[in-house]
Short mmCIF file of C-alpha atoms in Angstrom, two decimals:
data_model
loop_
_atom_site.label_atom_id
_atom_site.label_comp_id
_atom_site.label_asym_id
_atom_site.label_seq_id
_atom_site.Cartn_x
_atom_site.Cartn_y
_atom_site.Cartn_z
CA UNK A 1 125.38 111.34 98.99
CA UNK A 2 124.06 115.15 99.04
CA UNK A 3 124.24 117.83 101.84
CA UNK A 4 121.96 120.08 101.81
CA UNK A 5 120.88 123.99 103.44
CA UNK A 6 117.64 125.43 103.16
CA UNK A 7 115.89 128.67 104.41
CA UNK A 8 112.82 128.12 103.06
CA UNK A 9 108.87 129.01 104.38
CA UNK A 10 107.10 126.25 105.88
CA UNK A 11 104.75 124.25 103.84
CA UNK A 12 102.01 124.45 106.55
CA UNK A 13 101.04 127.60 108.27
CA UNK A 14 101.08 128.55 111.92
CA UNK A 15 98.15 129.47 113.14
CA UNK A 16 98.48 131.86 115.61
CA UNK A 17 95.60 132.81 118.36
CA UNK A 18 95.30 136.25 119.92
CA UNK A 19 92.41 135.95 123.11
CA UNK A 20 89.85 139.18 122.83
CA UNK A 21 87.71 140.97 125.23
CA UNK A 22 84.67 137.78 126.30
CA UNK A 23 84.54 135.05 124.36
CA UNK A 24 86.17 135.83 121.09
CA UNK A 25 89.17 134.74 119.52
CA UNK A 26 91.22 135.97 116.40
CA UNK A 27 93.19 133.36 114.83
CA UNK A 28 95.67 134.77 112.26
CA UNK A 29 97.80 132.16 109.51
CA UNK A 30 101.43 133.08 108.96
CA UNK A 31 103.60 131.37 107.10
CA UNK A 32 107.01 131.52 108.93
CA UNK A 33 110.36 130.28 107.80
CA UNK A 34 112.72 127.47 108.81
CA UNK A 35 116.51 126.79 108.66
CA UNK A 36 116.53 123.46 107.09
CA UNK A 37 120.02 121.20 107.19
CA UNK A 38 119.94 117.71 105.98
CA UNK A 39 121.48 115.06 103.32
CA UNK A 40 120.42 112.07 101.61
CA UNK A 41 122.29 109.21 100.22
CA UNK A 42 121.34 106.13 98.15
CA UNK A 43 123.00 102.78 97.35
CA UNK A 44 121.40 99.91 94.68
CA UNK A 45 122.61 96.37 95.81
CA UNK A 46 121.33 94.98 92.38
CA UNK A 47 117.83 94.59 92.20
CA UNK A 48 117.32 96.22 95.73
CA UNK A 49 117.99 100.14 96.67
CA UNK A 50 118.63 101.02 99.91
CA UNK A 51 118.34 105.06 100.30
CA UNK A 52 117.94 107.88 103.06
CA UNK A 53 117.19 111.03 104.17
CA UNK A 54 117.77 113.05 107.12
CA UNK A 55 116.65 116.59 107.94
CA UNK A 56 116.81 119.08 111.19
CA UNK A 57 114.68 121.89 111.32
CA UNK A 58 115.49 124.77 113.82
CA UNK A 59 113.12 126.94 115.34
CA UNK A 60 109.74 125.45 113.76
CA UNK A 61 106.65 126.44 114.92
CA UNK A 62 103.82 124.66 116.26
CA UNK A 63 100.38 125.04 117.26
CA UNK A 64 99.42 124.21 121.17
CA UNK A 65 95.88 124.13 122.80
CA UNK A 66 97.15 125.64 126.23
CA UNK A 67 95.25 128.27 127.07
CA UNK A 68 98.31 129.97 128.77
CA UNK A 69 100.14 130.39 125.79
CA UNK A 70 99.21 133.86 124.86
CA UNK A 71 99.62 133.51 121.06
CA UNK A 72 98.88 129.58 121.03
CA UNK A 73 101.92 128.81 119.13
CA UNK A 74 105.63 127.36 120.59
CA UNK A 75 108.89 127.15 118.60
CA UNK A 76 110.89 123.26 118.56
CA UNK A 77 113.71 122.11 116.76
CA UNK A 78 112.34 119.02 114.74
CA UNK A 79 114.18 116.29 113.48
CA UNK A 80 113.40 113.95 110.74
CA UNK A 81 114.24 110.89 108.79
CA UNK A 82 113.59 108.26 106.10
CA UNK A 83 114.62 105.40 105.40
CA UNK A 84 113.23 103.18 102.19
CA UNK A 85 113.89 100.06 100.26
CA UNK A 86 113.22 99.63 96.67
CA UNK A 87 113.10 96.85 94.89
CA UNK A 88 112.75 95.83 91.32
CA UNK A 89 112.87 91.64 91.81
CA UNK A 90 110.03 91.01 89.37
CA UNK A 91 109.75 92.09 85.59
CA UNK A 92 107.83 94.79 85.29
CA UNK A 93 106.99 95.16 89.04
CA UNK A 94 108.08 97.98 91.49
CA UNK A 95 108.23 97.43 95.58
CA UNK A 96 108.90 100.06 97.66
CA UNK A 97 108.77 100.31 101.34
CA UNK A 98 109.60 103.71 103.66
CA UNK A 99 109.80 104.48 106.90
CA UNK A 100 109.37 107.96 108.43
CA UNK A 101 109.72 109.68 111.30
CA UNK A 102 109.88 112.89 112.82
CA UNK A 103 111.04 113.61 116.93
CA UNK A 104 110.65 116.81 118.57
CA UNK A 105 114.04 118.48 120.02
CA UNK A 106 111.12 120.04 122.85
CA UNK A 107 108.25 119.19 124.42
CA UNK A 108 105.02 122.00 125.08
CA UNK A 109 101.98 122.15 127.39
CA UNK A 110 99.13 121.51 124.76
CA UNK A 111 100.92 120.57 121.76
CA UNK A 112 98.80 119.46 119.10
CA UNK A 113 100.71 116.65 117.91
CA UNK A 114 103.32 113.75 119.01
CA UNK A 115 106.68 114.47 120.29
CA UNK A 116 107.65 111.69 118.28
CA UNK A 117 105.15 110.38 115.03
CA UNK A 118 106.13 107.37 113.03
CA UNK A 119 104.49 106.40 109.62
CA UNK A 120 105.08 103.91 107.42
CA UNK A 121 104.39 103.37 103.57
CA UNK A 122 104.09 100.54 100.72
CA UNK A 123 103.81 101.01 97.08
CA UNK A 124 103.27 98.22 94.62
CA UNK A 125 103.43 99.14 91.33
CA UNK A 126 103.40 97.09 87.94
CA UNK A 127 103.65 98.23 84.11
CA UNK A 128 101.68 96.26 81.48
CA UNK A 129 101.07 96.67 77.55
CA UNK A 130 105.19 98.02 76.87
CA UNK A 131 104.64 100.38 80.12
CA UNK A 132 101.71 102.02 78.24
CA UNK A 133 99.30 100.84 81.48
CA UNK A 134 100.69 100.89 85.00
CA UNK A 135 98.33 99.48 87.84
CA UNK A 136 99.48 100.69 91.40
CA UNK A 137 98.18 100.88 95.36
CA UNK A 138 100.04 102.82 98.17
CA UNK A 139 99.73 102.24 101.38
CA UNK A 140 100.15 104.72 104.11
CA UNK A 141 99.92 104.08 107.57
CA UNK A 142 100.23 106.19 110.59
CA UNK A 143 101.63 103.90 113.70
CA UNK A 144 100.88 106.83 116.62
CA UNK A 145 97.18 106.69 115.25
CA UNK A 146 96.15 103.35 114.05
CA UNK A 147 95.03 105.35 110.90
CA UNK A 148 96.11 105.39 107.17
CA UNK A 149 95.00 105.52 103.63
CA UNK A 150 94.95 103.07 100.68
CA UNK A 151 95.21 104.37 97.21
CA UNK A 152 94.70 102.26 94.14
CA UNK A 153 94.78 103.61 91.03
CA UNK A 154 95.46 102.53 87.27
CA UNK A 155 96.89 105.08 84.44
CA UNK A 156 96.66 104.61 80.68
CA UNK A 157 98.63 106.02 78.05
CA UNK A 158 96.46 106.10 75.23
CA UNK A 159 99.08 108.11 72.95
CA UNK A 160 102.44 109.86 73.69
CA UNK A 161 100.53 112.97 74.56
CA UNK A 162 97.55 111.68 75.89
CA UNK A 163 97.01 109.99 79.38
CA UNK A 164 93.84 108.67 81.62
CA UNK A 165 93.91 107.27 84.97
CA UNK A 166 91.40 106.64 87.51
CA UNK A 167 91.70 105.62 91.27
CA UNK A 168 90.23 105.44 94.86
CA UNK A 169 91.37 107.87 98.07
CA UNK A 170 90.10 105.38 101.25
CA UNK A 171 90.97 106.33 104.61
CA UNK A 172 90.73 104.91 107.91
CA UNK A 173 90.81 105.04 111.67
CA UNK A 174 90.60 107.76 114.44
CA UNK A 175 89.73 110.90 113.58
CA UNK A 176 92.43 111.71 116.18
CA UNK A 177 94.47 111.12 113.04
CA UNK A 178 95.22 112.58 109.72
CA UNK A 179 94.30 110.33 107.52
CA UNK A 180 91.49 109.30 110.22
CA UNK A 181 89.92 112.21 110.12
CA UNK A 182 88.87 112.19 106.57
CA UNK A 183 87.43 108.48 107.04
CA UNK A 184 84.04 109.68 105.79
CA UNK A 185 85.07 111.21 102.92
CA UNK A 186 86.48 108.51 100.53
CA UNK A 187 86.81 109.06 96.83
CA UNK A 188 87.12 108.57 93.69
CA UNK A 189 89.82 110.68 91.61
CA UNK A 190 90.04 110.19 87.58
CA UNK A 191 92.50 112.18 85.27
CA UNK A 192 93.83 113.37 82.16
CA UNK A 193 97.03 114.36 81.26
CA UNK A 194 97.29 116.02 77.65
CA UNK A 195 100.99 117.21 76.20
CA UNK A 196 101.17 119.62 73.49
#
């Protein structure tokens, strides 16, 4: 079990929007910081871990496409949890499945997202060759959008200091969505990892 405080800067910045003279618009980035209260806790049940988080967020800000907001931006509490299972059934083999979610305390003319956004994830991963190769896809999948991402991806470790891997970034659905949006942009990602 942890408790936990944070006044930290927000990951994301806040863009906010300042309406000129015809049709111009200045939109300035700022990050701006949260108070942050949460906890976690975790439990294995032999080959199965059950574990947790929770987090509340006061006064975050968020973008809104109302044109009567003068500065575009409006200020929510946000609340937020997890909630994952892990399992280690088979040799060598790694399930784990999460649940997020994240409600707003408020809700805003023109806000840009969900008061309430659910996503879910699934890893399978599985060592080979005494751990020294490890094949592995996640799964992410927004349930407000319909849209996700699937990442396979295999690493190598060739020597203790030396690692390769290689993979594929493909997303999907609306480009209402986050992962949607970049459905046209799938990848491929390789990598090496050198220790000295």
């Amino acid at each position: 079990l942890t408790l936990n405080y944070l006044y930290q800067y927000d990951d994301i910045p806040v863009l906010y929007r300042t309406l000129g003279a015809g049709p111009s618009v200045t939109v300035d980035p700022a990050y701006e910081r949260t108070h942050l209260i949460g906890g976690s806790f975790s439990n294995a049940f032999g080959e199965l871990t059950l574990r947790g988080e929770l987090a509340y967020k006061i006064d975050k800000r968020y973008s809104v496409n109302d044109a009567a907001d003068t500065d575009g931006v409006v200020s929510a509490d946000e609340a937020g949890y997890v909630l994952g299972l892990d399992w280690f059934g088979f040799d060598e083999t790694f399930l784990s499945l999460q649940f997020f979610q994240s409600i707003l305390t408020e809700d805003a003319a023109g806000l840009l997202r969900d008061g309430v956004e659910s996503n879910l994830t699934f890893l399978v991963q599985r060592d080979f060759l005494n751990d020294t190769l490890v094949v592995s896809t996640i799964w992410i999948q927004s349930i407000n959008h319909g849209d996700g991402a699937l990442r396979p991806a295999i690493k190598y470790e060739i020597w203790d200091n030396l690692e390769v891997s290689a993979g594929v970034d493909y997303f999907y659905g609306s480009n209402d969505g986050l992962f949607g949006q970049f459905g046209d942009t799938t990848r491929i990602v390789l990598g090496m990892k050198v220790g000295f």
